[in-house]
XYZ file of C-alpha atoms in Angstrom:
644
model
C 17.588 7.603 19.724
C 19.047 10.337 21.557
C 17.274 13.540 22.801
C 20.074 15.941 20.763
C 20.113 13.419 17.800
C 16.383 13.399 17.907
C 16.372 17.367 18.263
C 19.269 17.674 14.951
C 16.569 15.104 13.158
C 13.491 17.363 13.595
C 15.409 20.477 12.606
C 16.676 18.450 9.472
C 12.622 17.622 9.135
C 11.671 21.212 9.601
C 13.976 22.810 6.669
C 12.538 20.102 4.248
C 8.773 21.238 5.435
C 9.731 24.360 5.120
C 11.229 24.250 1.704
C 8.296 23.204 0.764
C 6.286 26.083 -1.749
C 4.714 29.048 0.746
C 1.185 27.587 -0.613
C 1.571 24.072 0.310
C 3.115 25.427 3.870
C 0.214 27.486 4.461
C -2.370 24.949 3.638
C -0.067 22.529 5.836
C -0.661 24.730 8.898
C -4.198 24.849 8.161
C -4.784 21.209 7.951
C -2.261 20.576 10.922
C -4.959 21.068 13.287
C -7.337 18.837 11.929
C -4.573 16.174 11.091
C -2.415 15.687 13.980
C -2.770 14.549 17.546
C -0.764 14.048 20.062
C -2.241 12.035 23.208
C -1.639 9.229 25.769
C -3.509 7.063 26.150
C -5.395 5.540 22.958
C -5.380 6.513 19.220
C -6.836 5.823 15.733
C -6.502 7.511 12.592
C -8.993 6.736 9.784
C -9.865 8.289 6.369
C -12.881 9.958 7.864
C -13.189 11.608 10.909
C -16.448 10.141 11.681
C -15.546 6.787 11.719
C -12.585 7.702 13.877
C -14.896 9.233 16.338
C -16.880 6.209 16.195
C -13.312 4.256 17.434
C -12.542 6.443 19.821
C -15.500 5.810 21.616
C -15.737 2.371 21.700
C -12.083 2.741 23.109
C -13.830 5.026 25.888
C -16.325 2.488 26.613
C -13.814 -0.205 27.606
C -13.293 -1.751 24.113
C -9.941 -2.481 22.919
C -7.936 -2.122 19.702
C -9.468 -5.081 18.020
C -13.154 -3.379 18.941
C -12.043 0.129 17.577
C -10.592 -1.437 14.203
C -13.772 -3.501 13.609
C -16.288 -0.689 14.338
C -14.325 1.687 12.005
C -13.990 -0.947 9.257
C -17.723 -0.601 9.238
C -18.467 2.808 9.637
C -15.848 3.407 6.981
C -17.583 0.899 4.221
C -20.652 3.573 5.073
C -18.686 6.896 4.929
C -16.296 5.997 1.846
C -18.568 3.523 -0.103
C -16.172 3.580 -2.913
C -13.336 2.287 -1.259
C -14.427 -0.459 0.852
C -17.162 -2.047 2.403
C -19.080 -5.861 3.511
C -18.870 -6.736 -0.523
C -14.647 -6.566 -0.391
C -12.075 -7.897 1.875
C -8.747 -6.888 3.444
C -5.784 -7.422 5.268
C -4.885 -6.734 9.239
C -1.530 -6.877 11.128
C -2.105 -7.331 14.920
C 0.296 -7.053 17.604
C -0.957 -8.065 21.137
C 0.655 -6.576 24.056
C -0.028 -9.563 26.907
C 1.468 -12.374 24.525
C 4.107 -10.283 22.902
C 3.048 -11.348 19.628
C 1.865 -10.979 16.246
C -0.703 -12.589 13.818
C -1.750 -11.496 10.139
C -5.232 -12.201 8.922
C -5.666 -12.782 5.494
C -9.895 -11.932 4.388
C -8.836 -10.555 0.876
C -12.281 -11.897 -1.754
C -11.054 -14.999 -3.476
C -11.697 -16.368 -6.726
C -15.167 -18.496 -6.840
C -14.834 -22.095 -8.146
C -16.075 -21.414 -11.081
C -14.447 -18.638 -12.761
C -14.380 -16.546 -15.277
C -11.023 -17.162 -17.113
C -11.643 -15.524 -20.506
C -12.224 -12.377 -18.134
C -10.827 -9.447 -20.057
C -9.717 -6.674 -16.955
C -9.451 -4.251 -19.459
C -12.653 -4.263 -20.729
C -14.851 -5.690 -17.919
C -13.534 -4.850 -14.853
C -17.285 -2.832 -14.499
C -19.134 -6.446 -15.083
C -19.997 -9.632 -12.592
C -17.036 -11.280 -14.164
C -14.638 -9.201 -11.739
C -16.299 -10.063 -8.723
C -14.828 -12.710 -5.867
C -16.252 -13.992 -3.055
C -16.316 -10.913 -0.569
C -13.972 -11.679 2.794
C -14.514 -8.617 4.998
C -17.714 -10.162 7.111
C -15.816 -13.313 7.780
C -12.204 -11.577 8.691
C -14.323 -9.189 11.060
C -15.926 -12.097 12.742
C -12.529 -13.836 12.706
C -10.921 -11.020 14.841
C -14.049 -10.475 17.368
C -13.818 -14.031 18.044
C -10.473 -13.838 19.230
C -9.947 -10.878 20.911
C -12.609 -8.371 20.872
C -14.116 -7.439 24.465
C -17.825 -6.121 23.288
C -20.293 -7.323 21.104
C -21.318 -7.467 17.629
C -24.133 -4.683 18.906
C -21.500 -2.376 19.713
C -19.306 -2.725 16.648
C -21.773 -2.444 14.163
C -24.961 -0.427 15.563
C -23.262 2.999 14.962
C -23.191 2.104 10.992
C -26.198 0.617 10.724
C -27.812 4.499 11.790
C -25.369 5.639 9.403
C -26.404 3.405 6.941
C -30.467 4.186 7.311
C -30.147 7.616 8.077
C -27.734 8.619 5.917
C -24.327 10.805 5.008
C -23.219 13.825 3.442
C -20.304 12.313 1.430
C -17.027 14.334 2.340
C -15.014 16.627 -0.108
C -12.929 13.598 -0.949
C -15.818 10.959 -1.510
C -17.974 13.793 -2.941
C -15.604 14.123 -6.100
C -15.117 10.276 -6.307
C -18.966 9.478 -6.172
C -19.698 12.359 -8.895
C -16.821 10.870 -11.204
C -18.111 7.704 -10.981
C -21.556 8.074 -12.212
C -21.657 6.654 -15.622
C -20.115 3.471 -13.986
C -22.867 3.545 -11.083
C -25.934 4.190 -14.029
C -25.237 0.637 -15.342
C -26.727 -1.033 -12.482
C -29.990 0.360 -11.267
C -29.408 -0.477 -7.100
C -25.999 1.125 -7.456
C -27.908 3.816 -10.144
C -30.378 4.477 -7.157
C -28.254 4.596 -4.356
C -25.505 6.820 -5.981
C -26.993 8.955 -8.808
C -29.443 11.648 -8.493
C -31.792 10.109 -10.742
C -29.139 8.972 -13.588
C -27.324 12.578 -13.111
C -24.578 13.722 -10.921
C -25.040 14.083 -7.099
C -25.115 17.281 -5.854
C -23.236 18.614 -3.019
C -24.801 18.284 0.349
C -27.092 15.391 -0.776
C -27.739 12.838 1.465
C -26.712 9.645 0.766
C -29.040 6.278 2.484
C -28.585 2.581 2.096
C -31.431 1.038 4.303
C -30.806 -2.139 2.643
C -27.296 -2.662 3.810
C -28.627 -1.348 6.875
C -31.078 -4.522 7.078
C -27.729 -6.318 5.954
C -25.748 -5.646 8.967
C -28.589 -6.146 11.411
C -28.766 -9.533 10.429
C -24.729 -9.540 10.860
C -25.408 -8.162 14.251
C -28.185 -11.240 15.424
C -26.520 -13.661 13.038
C -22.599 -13.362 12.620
C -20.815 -14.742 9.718
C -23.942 -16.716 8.949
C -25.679 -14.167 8.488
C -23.970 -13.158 5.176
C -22.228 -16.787 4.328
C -25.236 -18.870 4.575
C -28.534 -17.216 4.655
C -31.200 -16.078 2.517
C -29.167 -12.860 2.526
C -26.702 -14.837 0.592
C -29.478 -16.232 -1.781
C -30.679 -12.759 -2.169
C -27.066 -12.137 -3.471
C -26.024 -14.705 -5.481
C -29.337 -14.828 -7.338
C -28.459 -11.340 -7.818
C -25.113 -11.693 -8.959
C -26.318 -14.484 -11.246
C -28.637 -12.776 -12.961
C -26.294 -10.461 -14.487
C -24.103 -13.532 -15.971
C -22.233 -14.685 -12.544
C -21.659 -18.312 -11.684
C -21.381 -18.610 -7.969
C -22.810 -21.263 -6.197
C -24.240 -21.644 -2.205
C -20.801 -22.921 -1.564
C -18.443 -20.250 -2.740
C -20.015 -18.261 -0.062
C -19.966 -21.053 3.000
C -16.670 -22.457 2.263
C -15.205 -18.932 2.312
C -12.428 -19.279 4.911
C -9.914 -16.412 6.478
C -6.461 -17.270 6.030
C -4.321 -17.015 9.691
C -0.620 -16.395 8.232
C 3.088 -15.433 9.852
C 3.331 -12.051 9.331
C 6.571 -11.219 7.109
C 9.896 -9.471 8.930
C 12.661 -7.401 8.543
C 14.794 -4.927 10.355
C 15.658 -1.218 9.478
C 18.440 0.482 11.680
C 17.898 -1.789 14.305
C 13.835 -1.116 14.484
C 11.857 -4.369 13.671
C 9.700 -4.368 10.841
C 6.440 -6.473 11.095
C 4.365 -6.539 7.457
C 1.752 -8.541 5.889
C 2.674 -11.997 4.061
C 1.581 -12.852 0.831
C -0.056 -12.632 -1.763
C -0.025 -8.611 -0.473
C 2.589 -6.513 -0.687
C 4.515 -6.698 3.192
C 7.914 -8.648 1.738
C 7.701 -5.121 -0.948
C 8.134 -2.978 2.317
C 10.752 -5.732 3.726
C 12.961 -5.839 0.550
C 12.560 -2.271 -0.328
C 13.839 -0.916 3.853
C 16.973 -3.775 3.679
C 17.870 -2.204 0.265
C 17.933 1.346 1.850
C 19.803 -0.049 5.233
C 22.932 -0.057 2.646
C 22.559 3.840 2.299
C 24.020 6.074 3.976
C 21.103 9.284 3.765
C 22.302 11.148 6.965
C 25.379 11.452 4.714
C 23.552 12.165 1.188
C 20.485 13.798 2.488
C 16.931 13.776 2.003
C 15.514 12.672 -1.523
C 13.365 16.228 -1.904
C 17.093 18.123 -1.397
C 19.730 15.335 -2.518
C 19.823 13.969 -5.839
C 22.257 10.977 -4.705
C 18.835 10.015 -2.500
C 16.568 10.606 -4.924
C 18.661 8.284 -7.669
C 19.255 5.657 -5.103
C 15.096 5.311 -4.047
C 13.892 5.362 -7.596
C 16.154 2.492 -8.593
C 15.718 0.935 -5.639
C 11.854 1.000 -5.990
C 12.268 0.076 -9.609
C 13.977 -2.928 -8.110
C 11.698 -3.958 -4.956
C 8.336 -3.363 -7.036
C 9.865 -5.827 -10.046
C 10.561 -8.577 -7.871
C 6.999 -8.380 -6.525
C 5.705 -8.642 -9.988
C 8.260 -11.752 -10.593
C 7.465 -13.866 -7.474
C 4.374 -12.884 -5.129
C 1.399 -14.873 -5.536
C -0.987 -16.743 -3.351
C 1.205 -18.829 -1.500
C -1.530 -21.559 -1.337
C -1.017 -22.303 -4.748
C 2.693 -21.070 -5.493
C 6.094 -21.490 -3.600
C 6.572 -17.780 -2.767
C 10.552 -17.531 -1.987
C 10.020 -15.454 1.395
C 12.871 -16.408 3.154
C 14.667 -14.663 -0.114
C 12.923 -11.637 -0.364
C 13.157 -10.698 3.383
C 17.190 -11.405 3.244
C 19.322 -8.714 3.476
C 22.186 -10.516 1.570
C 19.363 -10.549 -1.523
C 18.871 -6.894 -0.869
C 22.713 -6.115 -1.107
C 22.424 -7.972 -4.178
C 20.408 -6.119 -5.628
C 21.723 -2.710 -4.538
C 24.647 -3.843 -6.287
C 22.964 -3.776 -9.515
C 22.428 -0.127 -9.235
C 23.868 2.464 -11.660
C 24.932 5.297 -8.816
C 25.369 7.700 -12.651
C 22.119 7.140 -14.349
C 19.394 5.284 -14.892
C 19.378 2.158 -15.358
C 17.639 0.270 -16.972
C 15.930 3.630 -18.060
C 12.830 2.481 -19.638
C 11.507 0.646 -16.101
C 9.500 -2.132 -17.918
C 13.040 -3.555 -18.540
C 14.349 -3.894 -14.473
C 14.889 -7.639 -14.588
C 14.245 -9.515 -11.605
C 16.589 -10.442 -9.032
C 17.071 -14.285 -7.734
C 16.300 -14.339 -4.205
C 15.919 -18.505 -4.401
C 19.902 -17.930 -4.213
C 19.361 -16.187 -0.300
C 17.850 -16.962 2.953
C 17.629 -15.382 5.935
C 19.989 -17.097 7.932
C 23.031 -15.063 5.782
C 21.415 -11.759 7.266
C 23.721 -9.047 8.833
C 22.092 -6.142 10.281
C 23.425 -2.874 8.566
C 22.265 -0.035 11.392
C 24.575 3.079 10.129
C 24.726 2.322 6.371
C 27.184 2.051 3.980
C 29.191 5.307 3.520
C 29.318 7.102 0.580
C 31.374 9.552 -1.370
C 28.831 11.958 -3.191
C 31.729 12.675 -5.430
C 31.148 9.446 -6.830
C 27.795 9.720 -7.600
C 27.428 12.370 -10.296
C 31.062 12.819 -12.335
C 30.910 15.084 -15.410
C 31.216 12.668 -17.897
C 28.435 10.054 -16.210
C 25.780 12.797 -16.091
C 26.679 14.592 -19.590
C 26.516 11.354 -20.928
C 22.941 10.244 -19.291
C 22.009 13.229 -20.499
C 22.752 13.079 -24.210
C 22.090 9.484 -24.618
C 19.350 8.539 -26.852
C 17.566 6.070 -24.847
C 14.541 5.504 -27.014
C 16.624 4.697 -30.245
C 15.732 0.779 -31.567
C 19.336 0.413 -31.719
C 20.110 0.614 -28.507
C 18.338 -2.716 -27.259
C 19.917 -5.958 -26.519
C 19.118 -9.201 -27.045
C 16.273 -9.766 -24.096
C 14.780 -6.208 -24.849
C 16.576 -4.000 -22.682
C 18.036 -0.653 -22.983
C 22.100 -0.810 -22.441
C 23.601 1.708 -21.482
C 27.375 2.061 -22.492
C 29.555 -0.274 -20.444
C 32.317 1.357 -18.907
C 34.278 -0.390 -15.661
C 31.808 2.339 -13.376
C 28.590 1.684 -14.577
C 29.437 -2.045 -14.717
C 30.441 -2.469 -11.329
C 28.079 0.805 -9.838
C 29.297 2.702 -6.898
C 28.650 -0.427 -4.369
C 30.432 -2.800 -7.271
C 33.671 -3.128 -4.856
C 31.566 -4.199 -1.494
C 29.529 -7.226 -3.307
C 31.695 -8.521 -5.342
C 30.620 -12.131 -3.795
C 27.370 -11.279 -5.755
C 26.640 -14.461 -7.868
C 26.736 -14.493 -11.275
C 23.458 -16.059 -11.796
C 21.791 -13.501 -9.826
C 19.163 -12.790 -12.507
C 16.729 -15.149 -13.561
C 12.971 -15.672 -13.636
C 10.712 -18.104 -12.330
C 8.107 -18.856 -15.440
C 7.700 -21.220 -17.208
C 8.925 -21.776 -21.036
C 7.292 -19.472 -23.417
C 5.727 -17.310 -20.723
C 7.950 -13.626 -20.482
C 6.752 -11.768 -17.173
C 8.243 -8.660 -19.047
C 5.422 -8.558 -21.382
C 3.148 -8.807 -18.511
C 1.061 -6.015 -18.126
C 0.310 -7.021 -15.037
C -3.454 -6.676 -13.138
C -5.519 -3.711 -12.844
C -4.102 -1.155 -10.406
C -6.881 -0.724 -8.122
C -6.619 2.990 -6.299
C -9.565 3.072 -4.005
C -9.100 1.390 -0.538
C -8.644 2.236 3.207
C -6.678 1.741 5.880
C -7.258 2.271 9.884
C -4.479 1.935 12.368
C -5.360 1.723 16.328
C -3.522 1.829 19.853
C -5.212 1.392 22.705
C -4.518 1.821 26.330
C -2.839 -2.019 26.837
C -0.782 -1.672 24.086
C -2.252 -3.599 21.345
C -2.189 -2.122 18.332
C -3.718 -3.038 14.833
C -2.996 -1.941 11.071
C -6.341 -3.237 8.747
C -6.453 -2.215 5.461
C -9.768 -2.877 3.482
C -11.044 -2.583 -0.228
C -13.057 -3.311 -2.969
C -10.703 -3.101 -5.285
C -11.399 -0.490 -8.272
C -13.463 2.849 -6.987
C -16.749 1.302 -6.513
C -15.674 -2.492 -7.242
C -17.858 -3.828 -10.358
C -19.977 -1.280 -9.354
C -23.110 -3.825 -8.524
C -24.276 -3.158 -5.831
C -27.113 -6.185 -4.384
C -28.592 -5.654 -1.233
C -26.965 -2.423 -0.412
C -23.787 -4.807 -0.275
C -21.326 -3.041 -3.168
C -19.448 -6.194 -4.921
C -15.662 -5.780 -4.992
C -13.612 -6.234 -8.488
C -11.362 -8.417 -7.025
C -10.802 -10.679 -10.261
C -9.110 -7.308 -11.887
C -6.380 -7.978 -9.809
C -5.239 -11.281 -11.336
C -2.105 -11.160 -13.829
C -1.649 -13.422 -16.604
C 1.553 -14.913 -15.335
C 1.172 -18.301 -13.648
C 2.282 -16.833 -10.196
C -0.428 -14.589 -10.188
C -3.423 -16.202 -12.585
C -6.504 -16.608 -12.290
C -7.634 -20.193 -10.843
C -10.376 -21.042 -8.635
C -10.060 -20.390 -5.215
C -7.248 -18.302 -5.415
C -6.363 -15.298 -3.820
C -5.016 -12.753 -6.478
C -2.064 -10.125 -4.852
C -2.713 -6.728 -4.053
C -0.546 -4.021 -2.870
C -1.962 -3.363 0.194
C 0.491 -3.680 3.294
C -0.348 -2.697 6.731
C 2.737 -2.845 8.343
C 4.161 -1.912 12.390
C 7.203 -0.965 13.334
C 8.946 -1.935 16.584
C 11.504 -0.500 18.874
C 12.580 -3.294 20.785
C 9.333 -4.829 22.626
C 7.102 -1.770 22.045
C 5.096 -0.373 19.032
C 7.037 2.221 17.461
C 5.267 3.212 13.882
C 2.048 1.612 13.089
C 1.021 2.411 9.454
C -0.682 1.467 6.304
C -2.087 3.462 2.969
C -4.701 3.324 0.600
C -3.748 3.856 -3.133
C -3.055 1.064 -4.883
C 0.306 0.250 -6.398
C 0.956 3.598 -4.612
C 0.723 2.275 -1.027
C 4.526 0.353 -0.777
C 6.430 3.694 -1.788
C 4.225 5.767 0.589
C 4.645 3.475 3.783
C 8.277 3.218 2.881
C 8.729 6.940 2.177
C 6.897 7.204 5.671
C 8.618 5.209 7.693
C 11.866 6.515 5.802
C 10.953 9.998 7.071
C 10.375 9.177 10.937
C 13.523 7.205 11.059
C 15.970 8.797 9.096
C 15.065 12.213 9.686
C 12.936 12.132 12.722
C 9.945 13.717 11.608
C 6.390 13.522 13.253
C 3.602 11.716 11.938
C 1.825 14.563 10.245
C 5.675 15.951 8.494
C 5.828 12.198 7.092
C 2.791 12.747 5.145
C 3.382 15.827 4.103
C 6.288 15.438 2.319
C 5.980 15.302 -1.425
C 5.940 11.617 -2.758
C 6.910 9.806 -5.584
C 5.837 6.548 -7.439
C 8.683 4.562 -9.407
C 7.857 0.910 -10.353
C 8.692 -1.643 -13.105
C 5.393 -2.110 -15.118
C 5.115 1.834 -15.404
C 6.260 4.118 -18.050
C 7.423 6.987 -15.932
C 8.865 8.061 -12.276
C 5.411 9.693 -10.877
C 6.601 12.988 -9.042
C 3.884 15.377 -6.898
C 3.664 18.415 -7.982
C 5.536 19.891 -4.674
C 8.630 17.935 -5.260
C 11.985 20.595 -5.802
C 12.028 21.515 -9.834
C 16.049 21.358 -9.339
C 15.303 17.265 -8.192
C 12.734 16.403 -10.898
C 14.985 18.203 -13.637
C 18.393 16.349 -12.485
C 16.595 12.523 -12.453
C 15.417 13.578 -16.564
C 18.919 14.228 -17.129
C 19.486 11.529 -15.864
C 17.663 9.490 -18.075
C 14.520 8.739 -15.940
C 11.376 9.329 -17.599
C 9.674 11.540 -15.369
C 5.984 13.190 -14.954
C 4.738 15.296 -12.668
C 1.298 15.479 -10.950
C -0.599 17.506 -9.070
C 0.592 18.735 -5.043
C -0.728 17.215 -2.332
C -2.237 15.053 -4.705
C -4.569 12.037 -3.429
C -3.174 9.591 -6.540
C -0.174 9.381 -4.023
C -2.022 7.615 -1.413
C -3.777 8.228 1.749
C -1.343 7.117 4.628
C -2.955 6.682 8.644
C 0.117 6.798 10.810
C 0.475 6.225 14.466
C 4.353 7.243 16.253
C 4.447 6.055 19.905
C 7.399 8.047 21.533
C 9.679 6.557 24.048
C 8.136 8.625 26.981
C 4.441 7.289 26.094
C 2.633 9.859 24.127
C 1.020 8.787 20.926
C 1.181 10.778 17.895
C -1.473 10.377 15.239
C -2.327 11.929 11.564
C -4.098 11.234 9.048
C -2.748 12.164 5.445
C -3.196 15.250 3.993
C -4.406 14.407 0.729
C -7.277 13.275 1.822
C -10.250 13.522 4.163
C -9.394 11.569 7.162
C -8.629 12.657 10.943
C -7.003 11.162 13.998
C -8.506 11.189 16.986
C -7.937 9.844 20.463
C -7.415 10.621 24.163
């Protein structure tokens, strides 16, 4: 990008900050500080400042990225015990600088052998029936054996003092321990550890775990082993056991890593480098090729333009519904990648956008696309967009119409349960109707089987409490991790100071995502990198559940189309628009004027708080042409950058 085009981006960026209301832009300012970086050599950004401090010196001592991500994955399990910790798993995108490569490791829990299947997630999603097989002691061996430069010592000794002498939980964690306590009162190690006797914590209270501490030494002398195959994992499966679980010795030993090809996709000429399935990467992938086929320099940016704002929401609709159709563990179900990532699948899709309303407007009725039809090989690489006539966009008679139309009357739905709108040659066609008319006919169908409607599918448990950790360091390699338990506090048993993830809630009942032994259910998370040629442009991920795919997007949206830092990018308000929901999700700081055109519209809209955590907690890294590495941490919640 060019120094003018890049200056005319940031003032763009600017005037949408600074639309912003004067309290959000004051407490912007204020948190700026604490938020943003800029440096040169290394960065990390965390959800805590303490573990990022704790990354930043191990890159000071000689360690590389690998070394910072793994010694903040623990520190963070300590600081933000609800989100993630040596009882969950993750997923990490790696890029390393000497080979010019990537790899994606897969340590998500999976499904013991002998599950659960009558598990309701509704009802027990606090009980041992939602617990798998924790991954994140096996994928942090798995990456120290490959590239880390120090020891086991130096990743994990500054959480094991953490661990023994304790925390003060921060603002964030505070409120998310407190609301959790009738959850943590039904099992008396978690009832111990996170209670003050039975009641609320109070603020400033100390929080210890000296028996995760013990834990982790014995990961520090032991490895893997240590928690796989030990009397530690005796200690755990008895205790699991005891409270109605059916693992065995071998769900924990034959736990296995999965090494996969990291999904790919372009936007405006910057490579795109996500995590395969069963998370959510090929979300990020479809959802950037749709946008390639807008034109927003033209229309504007989605907190000013309506045209943008339309366009994302139905284009999110679109990207999150053909997740729900199609990803699943790939070990157990033919995933159509090569479909998904195509841009001629994208364009397909984008053609089935109504440019003058909603549509469908109820979102639990966005069908799925086909992308079996599409492979990658028909890819063309859209860098300017399409152009568009805003006068097309919002005639008189399309938006008086959306707005008068009584989409909730039973009359109104057709035969497969949809709401149709009236039919005229626009809506049919939509304002990109004339450039895909090659489009096949059959474009919508769905993969399951006979009997089984995915519609009806509400889907699995939409687990909000995670973390994420993104890390340069001075060669170049960079890595995006993203860890969880799943629900805030997993199943909330806690054995051995180890807190058990609830990673059974995220299994569907649709055969591409059920529940089966072994299996590894989907999840949204996506840690995802950027690239400008052969060198790390955006390296990003969230926490938030099904939140984290819109925020990344919306992210990496920001920096590229309207050239704003890493900190602007975070701050701008967010939305949340998906198929299994029953309303577009705006913050609080989104523009009235935009939130009141989408209702008339015909989108179902709430609103939520500003700066509002619900919308994810995004850790972004920028490296700029000339070298210097920007770094933030979102402002919704408590993290910090840090770096040198």
């Amino acid at each position: 990008m060019s120094l003018p085009m890049r200056k005319i981006l940031k003032h763009i960026a600017l005037v949408i900050i600074l639309a912003l209301p004067f309290s959000i832009e004051a407490q912007a300012q204020d948190n700026r500080d604490k938020k943003f970086i800029e440096v040169q050599n290394a960065a990390v950004a965390t959800a805590h400042p303490e573990a990022s401090r704790i990354a930043r010196e191990i890159l000071e001592q000689g360690g590389n990225a690998i070394d910072a991500a793994i010694a903040a994955a623990y520190a963070i399990g300590i600081l933000e015990p609800t989100g993630s910790g040596l009882g969950g798993g993750g997923n990490a995108v790696i890029y390393i600088k000497s080979e010019n490569k990537f790899y994606n490791l897969d340590f998500y829990p999976r499904s013991p052998m002998n599950p659960h299947l009558d598990f309701d997630s509704g009802t027990e999603s606090s009980t041992v029936k939602a617990v798998s097989v924790p991954g994140f002691v096996a994928g942090m061996e798995a990456l120290r054996e490959r590239w880390a430069v120090l020891d086991s010592e130096a990743h994990i000794r500054p959480s094991v003092e953490l661990a023994r002498n304790g925390f003060v939980p921060s603002p964030f964690i505070f409120g998310r321990i407190q609301s959790q306590t009738a959850k943590m009162n039904l099992y008396d190690e978690s009832r111990a550890l996170f209670t003050n006797n039975g009641r609320r914590i109070e603020e400033g209270q100390l929080i210890k775990n000296p028996a995760l501490a013990d834990v982790m030494e014995q990961v520090i002398e032991g490895g893997a082993d240590a928690f796989y195959r030990s009397d530690i994992t005796q200690n755990m499966i008895g205790g699991l056991n005891d409270l109605g679980g059916r693992f065995t010795s071998e769900d924990f030993s034959n736990y296995r890593v999965t090494w996969r090809d990291p999904v790919r996709g372009s936007y405006r000429g910057y490579e795109v480098v996500s995590a395969a399935p069963p998370v959510a990467g090929l979300l990020i992938i479809q959802s950037l090729h749709m946008m390639e086929t807008f034109n927003f320099a033209e229309s504007g940016h989605f907190t000013q333009s309506p045209q943008s704002m339309h366009f994302l929401i139905e284009m999110f609709k679109r990207s999150y519904g053909d997740r729900l159709a199609y990803i699943g563990d790939p070990d157990f179900f033919d995933v159509p990648t090569a479909g998904l990532a195509s841009k001629a699948f994208a364009r397909n899709r984008v053609a089935t956008i109504n440019m003058g309303m909603a549509y469908p407007p109820r979102l639990r009725d966005t069908e799925p696309g086909n992308p079996y039809n599409f492979d990658a090989e028909s890819d063309v690489d859209f860098r300017a967009g399409i152009a568009t006539d805003p006068a097309l966009f919002f005639t008189d008679d399309l938006e008086d119409e959306a707005s008068s139309y009584d989409w909730w009357g039973d009359d109104k739905f057709d035969s497969w349960g949809a709401r149709r709108a009236p039919r005229t040659e626009a809506r049919r066609r939509g304002i990109f109707g004339t450039i895909f008319r090659s489009a096949p006919a059959d474009s919508v169908v769905t993969p399951i089987e006979d009997g089984d409607d995915w519609r009806t599918d509400e889907d699995e448990i939409d687990p909000d409490n995670t973390t994420h950790i993104t890390v340069i360091d001075q060669e170049g390699n960079v890595v995006s991790i993203t860890s969880t338990i799943g629900l805030f506090f997993g199943s909330g048993i806690t054995v051995n100071g180890v807190i058990m993830n609830s990673g059974q809630a995220n299994f569907g009942t649709t055969p591409v995502n059920m529940m089966r032994p072994g299996r590894i259910p989907r999840s949204m998370i996506a840690p995802t990198i950027v690239m400008d040629e052969d060198r790390p442009f955006i390296v990003i991920g969230a926490a938030g559940g099904g939140r984290i795919p819109a925020a990344v997007v919306l992210n990496i949206h920001n920096i590229i189309d309207f050239g704003m830092d890493a900190y602007e990018a975070s701050l701008t308000p967010r939305f949340i628009s998906r198929r299994w929901a029953d309303e577009i999700e705006f913050e609080g700081s989104m523009p009235t004027e935009i939130v009141d055109r989408m209702r008339r519209m015909g989108h179902p809209v709430s609103v939520r708080g500003i700066l509002d955590p619900y919308f994810a907690g995004v850790q972004t890294l920028i490296i700029r042409p000339d070298g210097t590495i920007e770094a933030a941490a979102d402002p919704r919640r408590d993290g910090a950058p840090d770096g040198f």
